[in-house]
PDB file of C-alpha atoms in Angstrom:
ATOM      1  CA  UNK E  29     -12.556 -35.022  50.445  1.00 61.00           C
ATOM      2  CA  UNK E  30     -13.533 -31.223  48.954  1.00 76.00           C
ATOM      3  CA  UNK E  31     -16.724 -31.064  47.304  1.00 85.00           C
ATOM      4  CA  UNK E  32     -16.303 -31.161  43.533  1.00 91.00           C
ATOM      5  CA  UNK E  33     -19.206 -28.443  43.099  1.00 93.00           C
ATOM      6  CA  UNK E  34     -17.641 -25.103  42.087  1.00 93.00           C
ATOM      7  CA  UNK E  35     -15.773 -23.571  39.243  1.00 94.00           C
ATOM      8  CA  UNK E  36     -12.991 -24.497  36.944  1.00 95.00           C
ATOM      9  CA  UNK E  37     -11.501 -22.854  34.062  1.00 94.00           C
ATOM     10  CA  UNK E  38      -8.113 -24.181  31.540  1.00 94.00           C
ATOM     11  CA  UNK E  39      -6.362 -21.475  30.440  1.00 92.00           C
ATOM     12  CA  UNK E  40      -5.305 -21.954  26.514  1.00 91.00           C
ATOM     13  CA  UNK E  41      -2.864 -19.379  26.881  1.00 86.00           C
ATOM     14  CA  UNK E  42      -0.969 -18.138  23.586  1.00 83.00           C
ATOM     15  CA  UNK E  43       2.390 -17.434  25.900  1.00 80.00           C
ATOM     16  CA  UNK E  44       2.229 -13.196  24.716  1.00 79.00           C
ATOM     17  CA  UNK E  45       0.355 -12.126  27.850  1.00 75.00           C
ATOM     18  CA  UNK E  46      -2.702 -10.295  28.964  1.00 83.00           C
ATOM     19  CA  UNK E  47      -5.330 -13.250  28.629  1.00 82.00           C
ATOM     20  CA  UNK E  48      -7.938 -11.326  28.801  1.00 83.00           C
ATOM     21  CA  UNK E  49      -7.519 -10.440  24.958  1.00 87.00           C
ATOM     22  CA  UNK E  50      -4.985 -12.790  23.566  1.00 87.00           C
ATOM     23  CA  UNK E  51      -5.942 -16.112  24.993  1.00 88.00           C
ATOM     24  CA  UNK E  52      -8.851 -18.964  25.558  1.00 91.00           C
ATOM     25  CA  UNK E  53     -10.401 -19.198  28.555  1.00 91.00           C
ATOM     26  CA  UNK E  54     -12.563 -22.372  29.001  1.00 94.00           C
ATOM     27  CA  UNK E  55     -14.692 -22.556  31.814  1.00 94.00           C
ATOM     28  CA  UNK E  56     -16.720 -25.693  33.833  1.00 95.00           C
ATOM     29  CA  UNK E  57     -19.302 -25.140  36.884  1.00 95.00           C
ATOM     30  CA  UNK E  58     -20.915 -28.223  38.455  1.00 95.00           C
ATOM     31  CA  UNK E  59     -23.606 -27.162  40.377  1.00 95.00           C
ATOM     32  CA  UNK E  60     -24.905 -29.197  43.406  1.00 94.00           C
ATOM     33  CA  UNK E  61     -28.248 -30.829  42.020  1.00 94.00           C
ATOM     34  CA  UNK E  62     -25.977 -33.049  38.881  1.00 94.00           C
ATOM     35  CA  UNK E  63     -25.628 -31.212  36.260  1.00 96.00           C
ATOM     36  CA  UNK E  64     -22.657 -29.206  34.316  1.00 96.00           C
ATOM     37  CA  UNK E  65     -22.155 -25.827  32.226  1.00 96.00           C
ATOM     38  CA  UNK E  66     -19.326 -25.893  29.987  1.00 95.00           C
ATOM     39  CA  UNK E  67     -18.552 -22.586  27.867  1.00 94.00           C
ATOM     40  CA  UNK E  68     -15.937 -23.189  25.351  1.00 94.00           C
ATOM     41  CA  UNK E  69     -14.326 -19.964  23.924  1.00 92.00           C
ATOM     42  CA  UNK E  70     -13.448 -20.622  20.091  1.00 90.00           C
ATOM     43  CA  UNK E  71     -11.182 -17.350  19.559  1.00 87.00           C
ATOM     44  CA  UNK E  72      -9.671 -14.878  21.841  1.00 86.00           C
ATOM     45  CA  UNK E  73     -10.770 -11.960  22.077  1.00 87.00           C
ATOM     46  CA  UNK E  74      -8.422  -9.908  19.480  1.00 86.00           C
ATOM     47  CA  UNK E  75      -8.480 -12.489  16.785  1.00 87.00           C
ATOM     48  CA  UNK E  76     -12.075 -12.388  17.181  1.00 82.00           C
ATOM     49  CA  UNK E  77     -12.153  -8.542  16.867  1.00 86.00           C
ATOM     50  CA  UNK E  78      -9.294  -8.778  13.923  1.00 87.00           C
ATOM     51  CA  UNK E  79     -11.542 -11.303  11.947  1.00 85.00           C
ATOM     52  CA  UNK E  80     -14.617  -8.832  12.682  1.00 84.00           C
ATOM     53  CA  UNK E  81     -12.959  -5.802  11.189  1.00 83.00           C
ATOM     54  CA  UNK E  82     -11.131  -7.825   8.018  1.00 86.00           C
ATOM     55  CA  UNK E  83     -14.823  -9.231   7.007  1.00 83.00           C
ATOM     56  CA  UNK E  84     -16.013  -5.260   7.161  1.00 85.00           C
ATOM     57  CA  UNK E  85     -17.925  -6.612  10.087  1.00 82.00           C
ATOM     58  CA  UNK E  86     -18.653  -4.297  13.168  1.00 83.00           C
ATOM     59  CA  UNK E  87     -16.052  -5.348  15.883  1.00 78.00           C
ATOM     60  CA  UNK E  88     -16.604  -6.115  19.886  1.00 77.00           C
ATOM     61  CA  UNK E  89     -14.546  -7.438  22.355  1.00 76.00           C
ATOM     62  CA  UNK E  90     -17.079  -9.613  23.335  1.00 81.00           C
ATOM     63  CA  UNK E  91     -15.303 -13.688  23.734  1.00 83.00           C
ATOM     64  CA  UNK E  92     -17.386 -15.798  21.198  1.00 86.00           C
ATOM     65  CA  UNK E  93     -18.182 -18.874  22.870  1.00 90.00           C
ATOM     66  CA  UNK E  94     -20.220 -22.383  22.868  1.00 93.00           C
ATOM     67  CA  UNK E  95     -22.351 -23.223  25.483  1.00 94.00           C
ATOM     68  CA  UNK E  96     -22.765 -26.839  26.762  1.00 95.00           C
ATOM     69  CA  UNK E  97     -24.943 -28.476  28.953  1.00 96.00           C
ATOM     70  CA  UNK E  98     -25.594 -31.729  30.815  1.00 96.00           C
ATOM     71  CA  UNK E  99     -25.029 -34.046  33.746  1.00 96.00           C
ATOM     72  CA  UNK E 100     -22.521 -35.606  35.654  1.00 96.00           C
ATOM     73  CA  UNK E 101     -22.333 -38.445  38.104  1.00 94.00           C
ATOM     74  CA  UNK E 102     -18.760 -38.740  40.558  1.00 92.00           C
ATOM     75  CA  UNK E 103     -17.383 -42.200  41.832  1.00 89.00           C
ATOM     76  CA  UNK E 104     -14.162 -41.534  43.725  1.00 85.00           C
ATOM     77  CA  UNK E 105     -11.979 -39.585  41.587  1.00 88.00           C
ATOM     78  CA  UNK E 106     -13.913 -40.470  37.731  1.00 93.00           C
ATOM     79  CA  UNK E 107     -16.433 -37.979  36.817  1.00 95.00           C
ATOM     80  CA  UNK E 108     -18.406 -38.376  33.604  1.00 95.00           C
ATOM     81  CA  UNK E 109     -19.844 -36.007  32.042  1.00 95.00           C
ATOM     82  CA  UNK E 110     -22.774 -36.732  29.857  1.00 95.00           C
ATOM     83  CA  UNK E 111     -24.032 -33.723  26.936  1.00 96.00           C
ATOM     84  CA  UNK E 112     -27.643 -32.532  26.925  1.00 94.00           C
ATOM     85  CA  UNK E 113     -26.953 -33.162  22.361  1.00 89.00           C
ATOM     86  CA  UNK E 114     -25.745 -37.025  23.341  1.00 89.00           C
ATOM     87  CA  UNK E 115     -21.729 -36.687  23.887  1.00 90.00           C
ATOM     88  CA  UNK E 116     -19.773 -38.377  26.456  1.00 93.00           C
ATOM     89  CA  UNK E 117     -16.457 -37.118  28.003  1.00 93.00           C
ATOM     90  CA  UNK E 118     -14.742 -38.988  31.160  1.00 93.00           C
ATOM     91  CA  UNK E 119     -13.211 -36.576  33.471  1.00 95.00           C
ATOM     92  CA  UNK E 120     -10.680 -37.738  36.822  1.00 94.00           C
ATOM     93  CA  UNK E 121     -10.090 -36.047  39.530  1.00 93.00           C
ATOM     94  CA  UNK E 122      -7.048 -34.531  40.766  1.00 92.00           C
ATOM     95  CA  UNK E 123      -5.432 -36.345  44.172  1.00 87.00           C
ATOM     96  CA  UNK E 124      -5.194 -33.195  45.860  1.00 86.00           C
ATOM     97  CA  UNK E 125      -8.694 -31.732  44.871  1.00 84.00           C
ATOM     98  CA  UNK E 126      -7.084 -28.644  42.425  1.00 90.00           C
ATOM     99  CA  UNK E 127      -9.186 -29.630  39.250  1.00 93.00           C
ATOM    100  CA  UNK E 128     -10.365 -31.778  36.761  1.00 94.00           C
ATOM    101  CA  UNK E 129      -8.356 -33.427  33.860  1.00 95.00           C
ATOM    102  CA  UNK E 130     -10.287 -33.786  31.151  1.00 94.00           C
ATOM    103  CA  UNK E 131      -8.511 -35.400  27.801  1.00 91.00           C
ATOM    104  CA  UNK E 132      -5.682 -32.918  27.248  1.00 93.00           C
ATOM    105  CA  UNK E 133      -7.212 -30.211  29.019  1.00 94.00           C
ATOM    106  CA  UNK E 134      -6.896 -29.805  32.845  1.00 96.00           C
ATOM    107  CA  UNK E 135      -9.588 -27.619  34.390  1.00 96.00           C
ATOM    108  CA  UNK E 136      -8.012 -25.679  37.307  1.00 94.00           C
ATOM    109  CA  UNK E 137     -10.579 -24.935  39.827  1.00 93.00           C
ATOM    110  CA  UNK E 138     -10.880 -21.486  40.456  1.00 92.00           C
ATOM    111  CA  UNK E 139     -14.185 -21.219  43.031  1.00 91.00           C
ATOM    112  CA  UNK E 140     -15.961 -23.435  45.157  1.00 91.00           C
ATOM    113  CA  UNK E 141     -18.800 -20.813  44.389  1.00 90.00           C
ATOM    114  CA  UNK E 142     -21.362 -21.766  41.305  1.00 89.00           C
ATOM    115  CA  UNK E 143     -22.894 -18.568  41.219  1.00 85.00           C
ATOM    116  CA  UNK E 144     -20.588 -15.500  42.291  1.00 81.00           C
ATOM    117  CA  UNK E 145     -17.475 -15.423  39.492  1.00 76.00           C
ATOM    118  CA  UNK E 146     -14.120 -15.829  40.668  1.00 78.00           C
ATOM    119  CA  UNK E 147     -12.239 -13.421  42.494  1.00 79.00           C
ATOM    120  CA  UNK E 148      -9.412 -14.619  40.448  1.00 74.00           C
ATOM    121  CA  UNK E 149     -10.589 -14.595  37.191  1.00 79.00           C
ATOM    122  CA  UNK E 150     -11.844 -10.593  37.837  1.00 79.00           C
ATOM    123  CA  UNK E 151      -8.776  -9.700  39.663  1.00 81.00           C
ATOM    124  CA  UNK E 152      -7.035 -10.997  36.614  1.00 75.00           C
ATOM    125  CA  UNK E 153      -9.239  -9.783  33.766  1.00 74.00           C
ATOM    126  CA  UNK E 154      -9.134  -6.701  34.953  1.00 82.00           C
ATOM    127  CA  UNK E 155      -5.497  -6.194  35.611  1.00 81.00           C
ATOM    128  CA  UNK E 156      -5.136  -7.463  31.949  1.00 75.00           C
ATOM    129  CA  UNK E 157      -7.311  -4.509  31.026  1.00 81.00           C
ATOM    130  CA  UNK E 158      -5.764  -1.666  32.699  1.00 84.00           C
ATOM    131  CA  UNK E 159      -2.329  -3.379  30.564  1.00 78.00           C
ATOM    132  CA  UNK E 160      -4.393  -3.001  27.278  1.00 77.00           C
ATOM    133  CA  UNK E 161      -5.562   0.426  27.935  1.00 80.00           C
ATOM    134  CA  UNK E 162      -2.651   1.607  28.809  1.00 76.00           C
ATOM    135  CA  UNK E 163      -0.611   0.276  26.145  1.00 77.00           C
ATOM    136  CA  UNK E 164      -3.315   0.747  23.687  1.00 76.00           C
ATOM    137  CA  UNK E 165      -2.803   4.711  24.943  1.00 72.00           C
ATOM    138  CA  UNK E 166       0.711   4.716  24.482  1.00 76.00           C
ATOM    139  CA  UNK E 167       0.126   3.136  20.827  1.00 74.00           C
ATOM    140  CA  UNK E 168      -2.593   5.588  20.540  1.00 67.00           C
ATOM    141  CA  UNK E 169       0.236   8.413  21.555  1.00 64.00           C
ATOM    142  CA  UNK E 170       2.863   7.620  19.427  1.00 68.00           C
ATOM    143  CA  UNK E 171       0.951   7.380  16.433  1.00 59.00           C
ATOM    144  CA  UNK E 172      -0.631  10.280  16.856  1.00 60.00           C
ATOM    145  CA  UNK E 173       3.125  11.898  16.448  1.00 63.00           C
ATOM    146  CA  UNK E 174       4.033  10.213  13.744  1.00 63.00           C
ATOM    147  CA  UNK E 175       0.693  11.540  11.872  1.00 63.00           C
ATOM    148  CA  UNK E 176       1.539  15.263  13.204  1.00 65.00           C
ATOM    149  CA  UNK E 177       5.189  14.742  11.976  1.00 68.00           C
ATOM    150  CA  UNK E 178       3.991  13.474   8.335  1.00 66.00           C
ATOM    151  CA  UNK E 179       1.428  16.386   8.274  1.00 64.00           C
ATOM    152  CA  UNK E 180       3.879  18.594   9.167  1.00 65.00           C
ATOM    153  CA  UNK E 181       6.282  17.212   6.433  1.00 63.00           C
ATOM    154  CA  UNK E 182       3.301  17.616   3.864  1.00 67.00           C
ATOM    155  CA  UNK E 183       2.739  20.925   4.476  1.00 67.00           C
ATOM    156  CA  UNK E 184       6.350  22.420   4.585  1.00 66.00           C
ATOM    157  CA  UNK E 185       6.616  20.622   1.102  1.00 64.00           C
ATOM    158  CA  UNK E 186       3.426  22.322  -0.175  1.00 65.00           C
ATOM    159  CA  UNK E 187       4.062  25.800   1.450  1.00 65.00           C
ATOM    160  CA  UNK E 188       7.984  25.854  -0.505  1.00 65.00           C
ATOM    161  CA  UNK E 189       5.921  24.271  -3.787  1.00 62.00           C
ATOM    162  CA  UNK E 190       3.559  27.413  -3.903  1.00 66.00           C
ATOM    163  CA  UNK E 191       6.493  30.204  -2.657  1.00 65.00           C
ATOM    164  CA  UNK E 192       9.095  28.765  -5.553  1.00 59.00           C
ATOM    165  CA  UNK E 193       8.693  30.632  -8.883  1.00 59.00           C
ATOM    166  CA  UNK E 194       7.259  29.197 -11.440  1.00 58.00           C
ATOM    167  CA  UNK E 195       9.835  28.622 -14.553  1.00 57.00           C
ATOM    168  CA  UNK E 196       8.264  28.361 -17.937  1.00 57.00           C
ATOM    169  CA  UNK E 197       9.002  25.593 -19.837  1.00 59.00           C
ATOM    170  CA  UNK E 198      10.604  26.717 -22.827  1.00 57.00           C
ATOM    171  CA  UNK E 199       8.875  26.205 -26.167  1.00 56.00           C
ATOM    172  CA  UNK E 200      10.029  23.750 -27.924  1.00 56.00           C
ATOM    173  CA  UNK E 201      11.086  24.370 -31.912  1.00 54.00           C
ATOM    174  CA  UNK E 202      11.886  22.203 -34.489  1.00 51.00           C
ATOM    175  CA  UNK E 203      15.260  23.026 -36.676  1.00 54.00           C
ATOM    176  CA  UNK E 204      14.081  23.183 -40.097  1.00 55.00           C
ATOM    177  CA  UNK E 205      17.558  22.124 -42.359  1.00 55.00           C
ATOM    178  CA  UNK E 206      18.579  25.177 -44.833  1.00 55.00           C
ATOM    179  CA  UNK E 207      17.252  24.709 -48.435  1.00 55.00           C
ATOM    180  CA  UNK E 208      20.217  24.657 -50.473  1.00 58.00           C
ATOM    181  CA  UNK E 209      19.539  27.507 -53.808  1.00 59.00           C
ATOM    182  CA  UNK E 210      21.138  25.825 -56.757  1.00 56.00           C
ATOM    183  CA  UNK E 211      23.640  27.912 -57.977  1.00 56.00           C
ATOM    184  CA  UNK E 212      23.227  30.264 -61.282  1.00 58.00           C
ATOM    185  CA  UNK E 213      24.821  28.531 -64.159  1.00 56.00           C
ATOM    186  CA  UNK E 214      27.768  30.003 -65.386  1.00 58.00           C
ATOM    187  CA  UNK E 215      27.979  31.163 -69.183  1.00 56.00           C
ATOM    188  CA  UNK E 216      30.319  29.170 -71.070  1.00 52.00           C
ATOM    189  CA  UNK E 217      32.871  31.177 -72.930  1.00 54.00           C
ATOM    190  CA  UNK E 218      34.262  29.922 -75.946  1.00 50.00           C
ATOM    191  CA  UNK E 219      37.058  28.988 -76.396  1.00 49.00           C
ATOM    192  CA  UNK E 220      37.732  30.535 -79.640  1.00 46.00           C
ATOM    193  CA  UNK E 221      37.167  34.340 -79.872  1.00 49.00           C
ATOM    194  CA  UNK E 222      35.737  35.531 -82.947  1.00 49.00           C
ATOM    195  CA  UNK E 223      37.931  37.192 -85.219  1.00 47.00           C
ATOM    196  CA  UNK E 224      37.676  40.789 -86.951  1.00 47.00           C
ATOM    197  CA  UNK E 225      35.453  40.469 -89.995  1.00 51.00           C
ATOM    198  CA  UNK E 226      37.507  39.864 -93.141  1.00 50.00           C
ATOM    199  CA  UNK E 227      37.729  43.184 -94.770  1.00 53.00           C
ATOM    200  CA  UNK E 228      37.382  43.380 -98.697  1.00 54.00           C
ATOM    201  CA  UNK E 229      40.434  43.391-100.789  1.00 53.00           C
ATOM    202  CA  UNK E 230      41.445  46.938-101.748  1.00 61.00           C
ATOM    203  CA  UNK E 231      39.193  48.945 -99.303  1.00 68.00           C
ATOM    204  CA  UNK E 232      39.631  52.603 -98.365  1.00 74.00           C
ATOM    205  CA  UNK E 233      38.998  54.309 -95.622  1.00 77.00           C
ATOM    206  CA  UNK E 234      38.616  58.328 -94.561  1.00 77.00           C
ATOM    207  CA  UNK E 235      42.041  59.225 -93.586  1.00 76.00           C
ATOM    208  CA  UNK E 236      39.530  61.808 -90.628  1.00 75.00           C
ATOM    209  CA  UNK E 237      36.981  59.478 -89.516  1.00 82.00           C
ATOM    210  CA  UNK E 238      37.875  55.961 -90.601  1.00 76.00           C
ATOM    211  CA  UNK E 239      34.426  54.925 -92.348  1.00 76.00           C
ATOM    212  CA  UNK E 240      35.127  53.004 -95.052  1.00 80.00           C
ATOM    213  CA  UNK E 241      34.593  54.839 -98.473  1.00 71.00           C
ATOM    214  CA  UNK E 242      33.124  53.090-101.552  1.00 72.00           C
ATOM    215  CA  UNK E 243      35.683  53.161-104.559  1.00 71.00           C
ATOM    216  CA  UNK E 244      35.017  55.848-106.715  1.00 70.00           C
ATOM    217  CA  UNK E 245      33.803  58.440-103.708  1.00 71.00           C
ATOM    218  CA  UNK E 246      35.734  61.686-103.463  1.00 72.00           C
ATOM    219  CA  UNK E 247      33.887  62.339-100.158  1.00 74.00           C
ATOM    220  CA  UNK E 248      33.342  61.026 -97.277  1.00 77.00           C
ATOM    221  CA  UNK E 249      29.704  60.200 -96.211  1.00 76.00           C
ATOM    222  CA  UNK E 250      30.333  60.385 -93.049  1.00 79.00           C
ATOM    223  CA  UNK E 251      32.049  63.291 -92.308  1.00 79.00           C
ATOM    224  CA  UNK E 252      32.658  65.231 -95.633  1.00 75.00           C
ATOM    225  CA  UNK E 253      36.235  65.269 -95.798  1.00 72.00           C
ATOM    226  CA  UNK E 254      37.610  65.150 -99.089  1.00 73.00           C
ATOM    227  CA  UNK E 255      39.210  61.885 -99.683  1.00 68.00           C
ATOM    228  CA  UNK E 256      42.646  62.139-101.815  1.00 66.00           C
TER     229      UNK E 256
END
């Protein structure tokens, strides 16, 4: 039977790809004189990083983690694991000696090693971070056009704003309606014209001029002319 000292890790993987940054990584190390480490990871690595930066927080890839500690005894193929803080967990074996199951979790081990880190695990992490730096790049790349193209666009708006002419607005009047002047009355003309003034019954008149003479004149006052 392999020695159950070593390292195992379970993988909560969220099924998108480069662990490193996207998933859990749980990791186990029995050492040889009884006792355990186990480092829990809470977040991965981006949503730990995304949480940072929405709380105005300064961010780190850095894998935020709980550290346990404790001891362990073996009988065949049941290990239990007792916690430094009082808990209990029961762990079993697998036949062939490739991990630990512990409740839903299965611990693959990964090292027989407790001190050196897997050459997995760092193979693998770093893989996973060549993938994220070069895909972070290309990100990095392509927005970097798009912010040349909209400055670009800015500008060419600007530059045809400022080279267009002006047009004044024109001012704006207000129609004033025409005053209506009444219209001059009209003099009424009546309807009955005045006659000739009545003349006196048995009046004469200068046969030259046509004053009227006074009865008993032999001349006329106006002009002199004898009156017959």
């Amino acid at each position: 039977m392999k020695p159950i000292t070593g390292q195992y890790e379970c993988v909560h993987s969220s099924g998108v790809g480069l662990d490193y940054f996207t998933s859990r990584i749980d990791r186990l190390v029995l050492l040889p004189n009884g006792t355990f480490t186990l480092t829990v990871q809470t977040h991965s690595r981006a949503t730990h990083a995304a949480k940072s930066f929405a709380k105005g927080e300064q961010t780190s890839l850095s894998a935020p983690e709980n550290r346990l500690e404790g001891s362990y005894t073996c009988t065949e193929t049941q290990v239990d694991l007792t916690f430094a803080n009082g808990g209990f967990e029961q762990a079993h074996l697998a036949p062939d000696g490739t991990g630990l199951q512990i409740g839903p979790n299965f611990f693959t081990k990964v090292s027989d090693s407790t001190l050196l880190p897997s050459t997995h695990r760092l193979k693998k992490d770093m893989d996973d971070i060549a993938r994220g730096l070069k895909i972070a790049s290309t990100i990095g790349g392509i927005a970097m056009k798009a912010a040349k193209t909209i400055q670009g666009g800015i500008q060419s708006v600007q530059g045809n704003a400022q080279n267009s002419p002006e047009t004044p607005n024109p001012p704006l009047t207000t129609s004033t309606p025409p005053v209506m002047q009444p219209a001059p009355a009209q003099p009424v003309q009546p309807s009955i014209q005045p006659g000739s003034p009545a003349q006196p019954a048995g009046a004469r008149f200068c046969d030259q001029c046509g004053a009227p003479l006074r009865v008993g004149k032999r001349f006329c006052n106006n002009c002199g002319a004898r009156v017959v």
